[in-house]
Coordinates of C-alpha atoms in Angstrom, one line a residue:
X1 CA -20.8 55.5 -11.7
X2 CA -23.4 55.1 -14.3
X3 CA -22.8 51.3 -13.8
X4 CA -24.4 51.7 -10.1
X5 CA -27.3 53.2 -11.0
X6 CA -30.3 52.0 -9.2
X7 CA -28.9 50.6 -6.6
X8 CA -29.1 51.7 -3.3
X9 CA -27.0 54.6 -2.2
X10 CA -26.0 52.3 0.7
X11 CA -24.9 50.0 -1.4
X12 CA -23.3 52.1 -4.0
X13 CA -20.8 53.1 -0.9
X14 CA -20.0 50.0 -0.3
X15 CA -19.2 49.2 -3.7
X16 CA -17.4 51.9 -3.7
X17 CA -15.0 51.2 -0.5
X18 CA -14.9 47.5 -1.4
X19 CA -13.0 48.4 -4.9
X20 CA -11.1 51.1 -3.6
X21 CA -9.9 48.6 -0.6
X22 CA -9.4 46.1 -3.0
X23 CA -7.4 47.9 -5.7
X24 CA -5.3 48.8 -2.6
X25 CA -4.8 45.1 -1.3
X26 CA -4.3 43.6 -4.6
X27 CA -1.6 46.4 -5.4
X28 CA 0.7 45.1 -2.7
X29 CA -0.3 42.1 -1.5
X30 CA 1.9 38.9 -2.4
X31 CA 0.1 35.3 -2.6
X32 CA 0.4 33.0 -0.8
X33 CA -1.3 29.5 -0.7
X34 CA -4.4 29.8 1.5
X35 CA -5.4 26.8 3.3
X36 CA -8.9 24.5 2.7
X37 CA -10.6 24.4 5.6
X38 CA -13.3 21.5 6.1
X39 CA -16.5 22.9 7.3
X40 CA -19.9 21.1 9.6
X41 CA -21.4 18.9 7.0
X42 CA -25.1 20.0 6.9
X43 CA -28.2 17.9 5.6
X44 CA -25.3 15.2 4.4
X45 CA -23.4 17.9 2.3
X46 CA -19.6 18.4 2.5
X47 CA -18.3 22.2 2.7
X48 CA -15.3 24.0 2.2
X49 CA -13.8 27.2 2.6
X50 CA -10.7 29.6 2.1
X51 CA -10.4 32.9 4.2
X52 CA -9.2 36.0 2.3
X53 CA -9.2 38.9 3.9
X54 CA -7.7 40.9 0.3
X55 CA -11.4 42.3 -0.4
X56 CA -14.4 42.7 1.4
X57 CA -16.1 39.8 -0.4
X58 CA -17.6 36.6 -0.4
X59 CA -17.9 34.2 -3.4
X60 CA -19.5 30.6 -3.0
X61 CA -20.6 27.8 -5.1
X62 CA -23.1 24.9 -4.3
X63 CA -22.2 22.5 -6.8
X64 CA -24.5 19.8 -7.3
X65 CA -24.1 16.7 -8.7
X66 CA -27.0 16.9 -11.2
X67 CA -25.3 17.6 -14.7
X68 CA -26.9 17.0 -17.8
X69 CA -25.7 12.8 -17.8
X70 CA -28.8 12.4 -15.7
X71 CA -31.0 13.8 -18.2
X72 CA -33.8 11.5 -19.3
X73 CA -33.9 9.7 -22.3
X74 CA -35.3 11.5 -25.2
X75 CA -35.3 14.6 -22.9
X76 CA -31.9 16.3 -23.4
X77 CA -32.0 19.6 -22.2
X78 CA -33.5 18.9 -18.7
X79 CA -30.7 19.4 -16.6
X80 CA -30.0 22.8 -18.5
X81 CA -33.5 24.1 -18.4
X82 CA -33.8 23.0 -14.8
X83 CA -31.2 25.2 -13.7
X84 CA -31.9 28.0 -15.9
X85 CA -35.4 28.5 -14.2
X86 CA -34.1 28.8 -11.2
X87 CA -34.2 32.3 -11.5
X88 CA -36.8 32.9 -13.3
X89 CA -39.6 32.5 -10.6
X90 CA -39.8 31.3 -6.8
X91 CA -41.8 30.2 -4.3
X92 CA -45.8 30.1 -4.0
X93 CA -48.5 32.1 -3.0
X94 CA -47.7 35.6 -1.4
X95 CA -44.2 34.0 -1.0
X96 CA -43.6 34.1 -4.6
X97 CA -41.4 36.3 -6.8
X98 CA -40.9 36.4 -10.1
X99 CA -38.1 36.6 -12.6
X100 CA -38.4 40.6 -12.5
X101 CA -38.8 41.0 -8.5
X102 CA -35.6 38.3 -8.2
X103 CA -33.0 40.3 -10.9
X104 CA -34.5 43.9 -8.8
X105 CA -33.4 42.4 -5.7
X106 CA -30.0 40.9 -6.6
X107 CA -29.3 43.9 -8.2
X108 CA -30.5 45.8 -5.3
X109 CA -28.2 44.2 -3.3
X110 CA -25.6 44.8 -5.2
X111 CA -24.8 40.9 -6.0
X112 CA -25.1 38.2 -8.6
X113 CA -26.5 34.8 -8.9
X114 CA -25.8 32.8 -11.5
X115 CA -27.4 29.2 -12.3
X116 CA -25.5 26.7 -14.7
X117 CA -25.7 23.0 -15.8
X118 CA -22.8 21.6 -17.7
X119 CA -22.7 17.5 -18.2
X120 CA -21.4 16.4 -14.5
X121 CA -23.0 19.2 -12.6
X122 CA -25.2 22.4 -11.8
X123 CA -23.6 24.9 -9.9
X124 CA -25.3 28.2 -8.5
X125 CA -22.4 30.8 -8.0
X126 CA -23.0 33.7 -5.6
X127 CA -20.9 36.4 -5.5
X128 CA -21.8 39.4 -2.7
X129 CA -20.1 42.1 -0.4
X130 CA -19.2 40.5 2.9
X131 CA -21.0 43.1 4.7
X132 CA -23.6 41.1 7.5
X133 CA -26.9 42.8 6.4
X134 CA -26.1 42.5 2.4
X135 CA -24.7 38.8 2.4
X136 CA -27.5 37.5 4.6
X137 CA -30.3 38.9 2.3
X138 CA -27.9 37.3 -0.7
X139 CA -27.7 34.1 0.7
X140 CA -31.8 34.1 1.9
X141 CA -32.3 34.8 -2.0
X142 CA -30.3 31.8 -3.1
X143 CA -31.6 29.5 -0.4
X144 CA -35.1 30.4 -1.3
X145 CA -34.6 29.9 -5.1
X146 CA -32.7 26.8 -4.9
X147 CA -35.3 25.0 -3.0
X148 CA -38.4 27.0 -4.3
X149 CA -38.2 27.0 -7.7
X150 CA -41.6 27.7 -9.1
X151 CA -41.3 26.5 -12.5
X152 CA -44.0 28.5 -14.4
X153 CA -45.2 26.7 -17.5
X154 CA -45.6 30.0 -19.5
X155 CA -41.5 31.1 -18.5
X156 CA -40.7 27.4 -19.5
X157 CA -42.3 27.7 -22.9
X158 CA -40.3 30.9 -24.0
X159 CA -37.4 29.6 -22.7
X160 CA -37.5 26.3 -24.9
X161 CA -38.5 28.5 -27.8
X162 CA -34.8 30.3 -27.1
X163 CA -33.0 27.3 -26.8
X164 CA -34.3 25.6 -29.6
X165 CA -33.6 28.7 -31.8
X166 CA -30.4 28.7 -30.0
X167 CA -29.8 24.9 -31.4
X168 CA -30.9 25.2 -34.6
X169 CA -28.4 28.6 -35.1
X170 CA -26.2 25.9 -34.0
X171 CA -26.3 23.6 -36.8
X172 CA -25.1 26.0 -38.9
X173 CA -21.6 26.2 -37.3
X174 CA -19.0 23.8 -38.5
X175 CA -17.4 24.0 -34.7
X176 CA -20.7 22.0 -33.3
X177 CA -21.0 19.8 -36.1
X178 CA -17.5 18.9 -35.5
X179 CA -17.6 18.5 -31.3
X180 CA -21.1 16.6 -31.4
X181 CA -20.1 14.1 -34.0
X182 CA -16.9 14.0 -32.3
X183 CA -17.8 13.2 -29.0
X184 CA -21.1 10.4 -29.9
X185 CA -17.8 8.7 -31.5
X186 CA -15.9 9.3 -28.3
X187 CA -18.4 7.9 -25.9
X188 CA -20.1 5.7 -27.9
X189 CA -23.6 5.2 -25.6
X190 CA -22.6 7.0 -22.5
X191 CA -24.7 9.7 -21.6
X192 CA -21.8 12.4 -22.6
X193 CA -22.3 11.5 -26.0
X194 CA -26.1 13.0 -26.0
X195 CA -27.1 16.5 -26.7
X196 CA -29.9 18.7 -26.5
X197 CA -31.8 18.4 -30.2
X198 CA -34.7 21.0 -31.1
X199 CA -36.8 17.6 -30.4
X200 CA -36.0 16.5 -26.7
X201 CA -36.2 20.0 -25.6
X202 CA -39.6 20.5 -27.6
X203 CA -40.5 17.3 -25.0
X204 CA -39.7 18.4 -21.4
X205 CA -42.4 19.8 -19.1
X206 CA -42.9 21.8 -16.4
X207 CA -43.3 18.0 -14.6
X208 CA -39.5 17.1 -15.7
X209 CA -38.7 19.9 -14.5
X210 CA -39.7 19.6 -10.8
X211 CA -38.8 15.2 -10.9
X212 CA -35.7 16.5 -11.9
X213 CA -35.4 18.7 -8.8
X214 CA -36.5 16.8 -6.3
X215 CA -34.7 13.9 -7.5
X216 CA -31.4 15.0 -7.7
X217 CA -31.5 18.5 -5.6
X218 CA -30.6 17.2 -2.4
X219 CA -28.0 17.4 0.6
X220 CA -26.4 14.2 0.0
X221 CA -25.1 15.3 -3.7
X222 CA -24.2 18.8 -3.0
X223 CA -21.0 20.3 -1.9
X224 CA -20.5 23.9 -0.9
X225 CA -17.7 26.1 -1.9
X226 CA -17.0 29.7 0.1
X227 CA -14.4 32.2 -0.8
X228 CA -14.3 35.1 1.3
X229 CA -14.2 37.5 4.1
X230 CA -15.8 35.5 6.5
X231 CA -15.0 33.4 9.8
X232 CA -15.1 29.8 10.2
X233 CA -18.5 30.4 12.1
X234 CA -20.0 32.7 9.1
X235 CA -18.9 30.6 6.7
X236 CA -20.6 27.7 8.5
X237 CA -23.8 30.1 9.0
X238 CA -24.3 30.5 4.9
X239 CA -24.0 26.9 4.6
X240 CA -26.7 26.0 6.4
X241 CA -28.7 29.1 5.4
X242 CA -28.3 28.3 2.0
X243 CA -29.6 24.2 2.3
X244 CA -32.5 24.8 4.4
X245 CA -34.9 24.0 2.1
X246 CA -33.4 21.5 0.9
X247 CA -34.0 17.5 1.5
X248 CA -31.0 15.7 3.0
X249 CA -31.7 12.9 0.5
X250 CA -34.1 11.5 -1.8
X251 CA -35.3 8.3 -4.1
X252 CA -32.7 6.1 -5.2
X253 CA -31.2 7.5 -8.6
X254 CA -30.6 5.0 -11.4
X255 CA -26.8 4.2 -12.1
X256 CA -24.7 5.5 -14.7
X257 CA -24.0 3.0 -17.3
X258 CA -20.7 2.1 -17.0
X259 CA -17.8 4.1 -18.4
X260 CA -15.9 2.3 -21.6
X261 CA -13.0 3.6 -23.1
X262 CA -13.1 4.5 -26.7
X263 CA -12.5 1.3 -28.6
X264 CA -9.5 0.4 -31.1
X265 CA -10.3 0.1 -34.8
X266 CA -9.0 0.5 -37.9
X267 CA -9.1 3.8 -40.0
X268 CA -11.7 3.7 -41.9
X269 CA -14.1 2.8 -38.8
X270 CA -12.8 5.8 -36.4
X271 CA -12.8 8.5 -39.2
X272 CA -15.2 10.3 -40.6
X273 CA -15.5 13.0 -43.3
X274 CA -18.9 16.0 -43.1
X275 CA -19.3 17.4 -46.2
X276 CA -20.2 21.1 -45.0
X277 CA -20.5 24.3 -46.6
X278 CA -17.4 26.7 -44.9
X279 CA -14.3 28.1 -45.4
X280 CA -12.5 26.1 -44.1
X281 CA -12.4 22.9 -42.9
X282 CA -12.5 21.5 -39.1
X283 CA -10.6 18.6 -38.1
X284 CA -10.1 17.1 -34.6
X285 CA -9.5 13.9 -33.1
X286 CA -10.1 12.8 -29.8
X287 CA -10.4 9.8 -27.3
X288 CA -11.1 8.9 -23.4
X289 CA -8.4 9.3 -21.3
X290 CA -8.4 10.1 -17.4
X291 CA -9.8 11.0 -14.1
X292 CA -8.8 14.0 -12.6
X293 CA -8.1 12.1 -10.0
X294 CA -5.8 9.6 -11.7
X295 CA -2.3 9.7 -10.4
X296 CA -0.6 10.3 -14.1
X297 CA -2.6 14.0 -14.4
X298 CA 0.7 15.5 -14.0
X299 CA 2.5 13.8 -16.1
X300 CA 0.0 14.5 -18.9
X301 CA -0.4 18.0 -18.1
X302 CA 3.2 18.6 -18.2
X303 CA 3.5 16.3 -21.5
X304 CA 0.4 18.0 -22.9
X305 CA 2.1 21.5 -22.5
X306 CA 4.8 20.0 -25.1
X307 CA 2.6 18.6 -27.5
X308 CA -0.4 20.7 -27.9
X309 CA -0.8 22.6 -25.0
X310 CA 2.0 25.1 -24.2
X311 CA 0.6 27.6 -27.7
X312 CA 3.6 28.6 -29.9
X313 CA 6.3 26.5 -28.4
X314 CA 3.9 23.5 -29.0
X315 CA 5.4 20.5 -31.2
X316 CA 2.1 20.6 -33.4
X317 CA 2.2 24.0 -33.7
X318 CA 6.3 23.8 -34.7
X319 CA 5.0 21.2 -37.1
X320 CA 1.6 22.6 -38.4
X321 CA 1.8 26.5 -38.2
X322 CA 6.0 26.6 -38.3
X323 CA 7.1 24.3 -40.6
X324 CA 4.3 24.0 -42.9
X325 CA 2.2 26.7 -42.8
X326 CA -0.5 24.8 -42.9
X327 CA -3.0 26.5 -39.9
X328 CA -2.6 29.8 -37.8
X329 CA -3.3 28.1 -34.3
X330 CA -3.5 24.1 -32.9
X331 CA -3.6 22.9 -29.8
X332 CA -4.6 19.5 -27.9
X333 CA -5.9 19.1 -24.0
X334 CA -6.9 17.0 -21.6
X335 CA -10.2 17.6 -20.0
X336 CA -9.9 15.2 -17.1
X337 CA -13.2 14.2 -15.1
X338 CA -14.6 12.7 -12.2
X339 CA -16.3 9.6 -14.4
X340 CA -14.4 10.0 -17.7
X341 CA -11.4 12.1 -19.3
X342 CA -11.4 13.4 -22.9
X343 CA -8.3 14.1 -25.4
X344 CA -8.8 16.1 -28.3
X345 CA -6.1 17.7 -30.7
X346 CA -7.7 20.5 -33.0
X347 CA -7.0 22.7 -35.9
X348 CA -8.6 24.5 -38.4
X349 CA -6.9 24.9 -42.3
X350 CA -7.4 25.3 -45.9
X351 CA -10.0 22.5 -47.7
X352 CA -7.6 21.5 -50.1
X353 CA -4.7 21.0 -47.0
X354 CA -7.2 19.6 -44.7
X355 CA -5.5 15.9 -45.8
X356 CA -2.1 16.9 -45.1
X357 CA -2.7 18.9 -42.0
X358 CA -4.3 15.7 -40.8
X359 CA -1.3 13.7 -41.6
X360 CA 1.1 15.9 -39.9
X361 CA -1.3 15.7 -36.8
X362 CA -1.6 12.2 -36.5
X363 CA 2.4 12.0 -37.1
X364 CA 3.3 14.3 -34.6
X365 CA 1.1 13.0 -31.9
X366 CA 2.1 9.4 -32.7
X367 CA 5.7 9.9 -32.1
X368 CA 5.4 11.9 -29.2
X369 CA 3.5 8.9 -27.9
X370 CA 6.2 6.8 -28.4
X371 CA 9.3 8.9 -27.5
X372 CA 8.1 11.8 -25.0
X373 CA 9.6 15.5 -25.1
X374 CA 13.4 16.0 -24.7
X375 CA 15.1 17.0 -21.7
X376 CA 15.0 21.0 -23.0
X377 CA 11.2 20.6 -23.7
X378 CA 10.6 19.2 -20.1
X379 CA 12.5 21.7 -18.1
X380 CA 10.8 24.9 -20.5
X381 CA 7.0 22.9 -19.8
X382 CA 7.6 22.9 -16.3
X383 CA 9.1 26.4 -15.8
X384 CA 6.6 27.7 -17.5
X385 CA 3.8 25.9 -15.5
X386 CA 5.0 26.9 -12.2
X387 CA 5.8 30.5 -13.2
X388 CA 2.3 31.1 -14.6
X389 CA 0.8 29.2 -11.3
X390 CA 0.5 32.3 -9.1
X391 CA -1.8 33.7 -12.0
X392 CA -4.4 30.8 -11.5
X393 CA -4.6 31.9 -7.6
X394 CA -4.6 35.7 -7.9
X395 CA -8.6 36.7 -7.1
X396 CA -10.9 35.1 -5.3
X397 CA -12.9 33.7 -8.4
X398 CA -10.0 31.8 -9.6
X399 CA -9.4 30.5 -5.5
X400 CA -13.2 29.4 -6.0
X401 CA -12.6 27.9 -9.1
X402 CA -9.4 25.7 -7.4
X403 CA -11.3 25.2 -4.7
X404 CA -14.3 23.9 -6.6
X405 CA -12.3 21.5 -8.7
X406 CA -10.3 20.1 -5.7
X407 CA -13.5 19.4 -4.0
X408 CA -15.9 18.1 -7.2
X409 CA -12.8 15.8 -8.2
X410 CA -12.3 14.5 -4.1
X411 CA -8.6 15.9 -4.8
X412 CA -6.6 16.3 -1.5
X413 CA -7.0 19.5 0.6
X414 CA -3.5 20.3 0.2
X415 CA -3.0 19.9 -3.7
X416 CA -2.9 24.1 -4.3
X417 CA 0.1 24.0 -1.9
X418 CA 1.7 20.8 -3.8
X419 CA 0.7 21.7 -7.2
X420 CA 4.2 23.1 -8.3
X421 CA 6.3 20.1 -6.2
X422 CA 4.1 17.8 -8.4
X423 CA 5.0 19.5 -11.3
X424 CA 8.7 19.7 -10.7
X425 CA 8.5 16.2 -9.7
X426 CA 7.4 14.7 -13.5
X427 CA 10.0 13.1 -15.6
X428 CA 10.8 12.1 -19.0
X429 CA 10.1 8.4 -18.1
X430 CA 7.1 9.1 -16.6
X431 CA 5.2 11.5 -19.5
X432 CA 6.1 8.5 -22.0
X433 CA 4.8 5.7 -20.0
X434 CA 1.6 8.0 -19.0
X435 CA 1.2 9.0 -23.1
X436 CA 1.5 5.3 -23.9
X437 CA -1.2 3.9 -20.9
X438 CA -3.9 6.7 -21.9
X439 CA -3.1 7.7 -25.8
X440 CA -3.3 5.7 -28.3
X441 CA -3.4 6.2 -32.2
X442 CA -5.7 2.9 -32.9
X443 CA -8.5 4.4 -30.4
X444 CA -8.3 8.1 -31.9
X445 CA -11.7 9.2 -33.3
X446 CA -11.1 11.9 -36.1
X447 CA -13.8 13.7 -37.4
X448 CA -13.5 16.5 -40.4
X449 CA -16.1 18.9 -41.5
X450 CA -16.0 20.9 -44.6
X451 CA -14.6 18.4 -47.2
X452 CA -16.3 15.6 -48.8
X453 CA -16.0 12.2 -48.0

């Protein structure tokens, strides 16, 4: 109990009852595919929720659409520090509270709120018991620091000082030296090829801070995502609780340049060698590839799982780790979008085998492009997919996370229910025809760190 300390003893029972219930529930309850309901829209944001009545909790996400692409130029790290400071001081005047009064009262309550840009979005995740009294005083907390925030100059100081010390620790690591080269060769001069530098974060203000806010902190890109023991009509209640400070919309916000796929070249223009002082060396290659949305995501996934994706009964690692010995783990993915896709294959080996182990990469993924899996890898990819579904859907965090993705990526409502029919449905025809439209060899960017060049 020593973990409940501090809170209040009403809260500590709560706690209490809500993991004993829970433990209880989860022991013998079977899942099932909960529906997406549609919720009111509020202030020209879209909401969505799943009931589950397994534990006396709620968990919701307002996802905003205010990731670190819309950073300024020159000021990478805006997006990022904008969220951060979210909870590190709200409001004005006798209204205020700072960084210390907001963590007493989440903890008082019993809750967490949690702040986080990545490059398409910010998303502020609550997580709180259900009980009327607690998860009203959560959601007023939220509310008030996502529209209030106060950003103090002296809390945004200290926390560029972390983050550039967090940067420069960084650069010693051959894994960011490998992703950040990787990706500027990726995306060429869309904004997902910029990073936060000790520099650009050295340049944002408290002012960049609060244009960045108002600019893009607004009804009109927000969507809200609730998990929980609640009613239709509670669930609508914390929506609009939770965006009442909030504009409905705002200035015009400068387009996106557009989206182009990683060109073709020839070798010696897509790869390039980091002389770097480690153990071993690094190697990935990578390229655009889809949309989440894109109709062949489940031909790729289920192809992925055979080439890179599926661990030990992987063709690269048969090839790499199996046959040659030549790395303990490789894998490739798709991380599919909702402006652009990426496709990276990955391993670590050896300096003096880093050649070779690039070779046998570049083989195996070339001819898998060309022929597909075989009818025995197909039907082991997709058994094992649909038997380790139920795992993605078992607490409510990983419903929110569904739930989240389906929404951001303007997925239909019923895609957890037709996620296994979709994967059952792939064939061999269609994983080579999807391989050859989104993959190919003369577009990979490779990029090793650790040997010379």
């Amino acid at each position: 109990m020593k973990g409940y300390m501090g809170l209040s003893k009403g809260v500590q029972a709560a706690i209490l009852q809500s993991i004993a219930l829970g433990l209880l529930v989860f022991a013998g309850s079977a899942k099932a595919i909960l529906p997406i309901e549609t919720l009111d829209t509020v202030k020209g944001a879209k909401a969505y929720f799943i009931q589950t009545k397994s534990l006396p909790i709620i968990d919701v996400e307002v996802s905003i659409d205010a990731g670190s692409r819309y950073d300024p130029d020159n000021k990478n790290g805006v997006a990022a520090l904008t969220a951060q400071l979210l909870t590190l001081g709200t409001g004005s005047g006798k209204s205020s509270l700072n960084e210390a009064q907001i963590a007493d009262q989440i903890a008082d309550l019993g809750a967490s709120i949690s702040v986080a840009a990545s490059s398409e979005r910010t998303v502020l995740r609550i997580r709180s018991l259900s009980r009327t009294d607690l998860r009203e005083q959560v959601v007023q907390l939220a509310s008030l620091i996502l529209a209030k925030p106060s950003y103090d100059s002296k809390v945004l100081d200290r926390e560029k000082q972390r983050l550039i010390t967090a940067l420069l620790e960084a650069q010693t690591k051959p894994e960011t030296i490998l992703q950040q080269n990787l990706r500027k060769a990726v995306y060429g001069k869309y904004p997902l090829a910029y990073f936060s530098t000790p520099k650009t974060v050295a340049a944002i203000t408290t002012t960049d801070l609060r244009n960045f806010h108002t600019g893009l902190y607004r009804g009109d890109r927000i969507s809200v995502n609730i998990v929980g023991d609640l009613d239709r009509t509670q669930a609508n209640a914390i929506v609009r609780a939770l965006l009442a400070g909030l504009p409905q919309s705002g200035p015009a916000i400068a387009p996106l340049p557009v989206m182009q796929q990683t060109p073709q070249g020839p070798l010696s223009q897509r790869e390039v060698r980091i002389p770097f002082d480690t153990q071993q060396a690094h190697i990935a290659m990578g390229m655009t590839a889809i949309t989440r949305n894109n109709p062949d995501f489940f031909p790729l996934l289920v192809g992925n799982y055979v080439l890179g994706g599926g661990g030990f009964v992987s063709r690269l690692m048969a090839e790499v780790r199996e046959k040659r010995g030549l790395a303990y783990s490789i894998n490739s993915y798709f991380a599919p979008g909702k402006d652009a896709g990426f496709f990276e294959a990955g391993m670590q080996t050896k300096k003096d085998q880093a050649i070779l182990g690039l070779e046998v990469m570049q083989k195996t993924i070339s001819q898998f492009i060309a022929d597909g899996p075989s009818e025995d890898e197909l039907l082991a990819a997709k058994s094992n997919l649909v038997n380790g579904y139920p795992l993605r859907l078992d607490s409510n965090r990983k419903l929110l996370d569904n739930l989240s993705g389906i929404t951001w990526n303007d997925l239909p409502l019923d895609t957890m229910e037709t996620w296994t029919k979709q994967v059952e449905a792939v064939t061999l025809n269609q994983i080579r025809a999807a391989f050859q439209r989104h993959l190919d060899m003369n577009r990979m960017q490779i990029v090793v760190v650790g040997i010379n060049k």
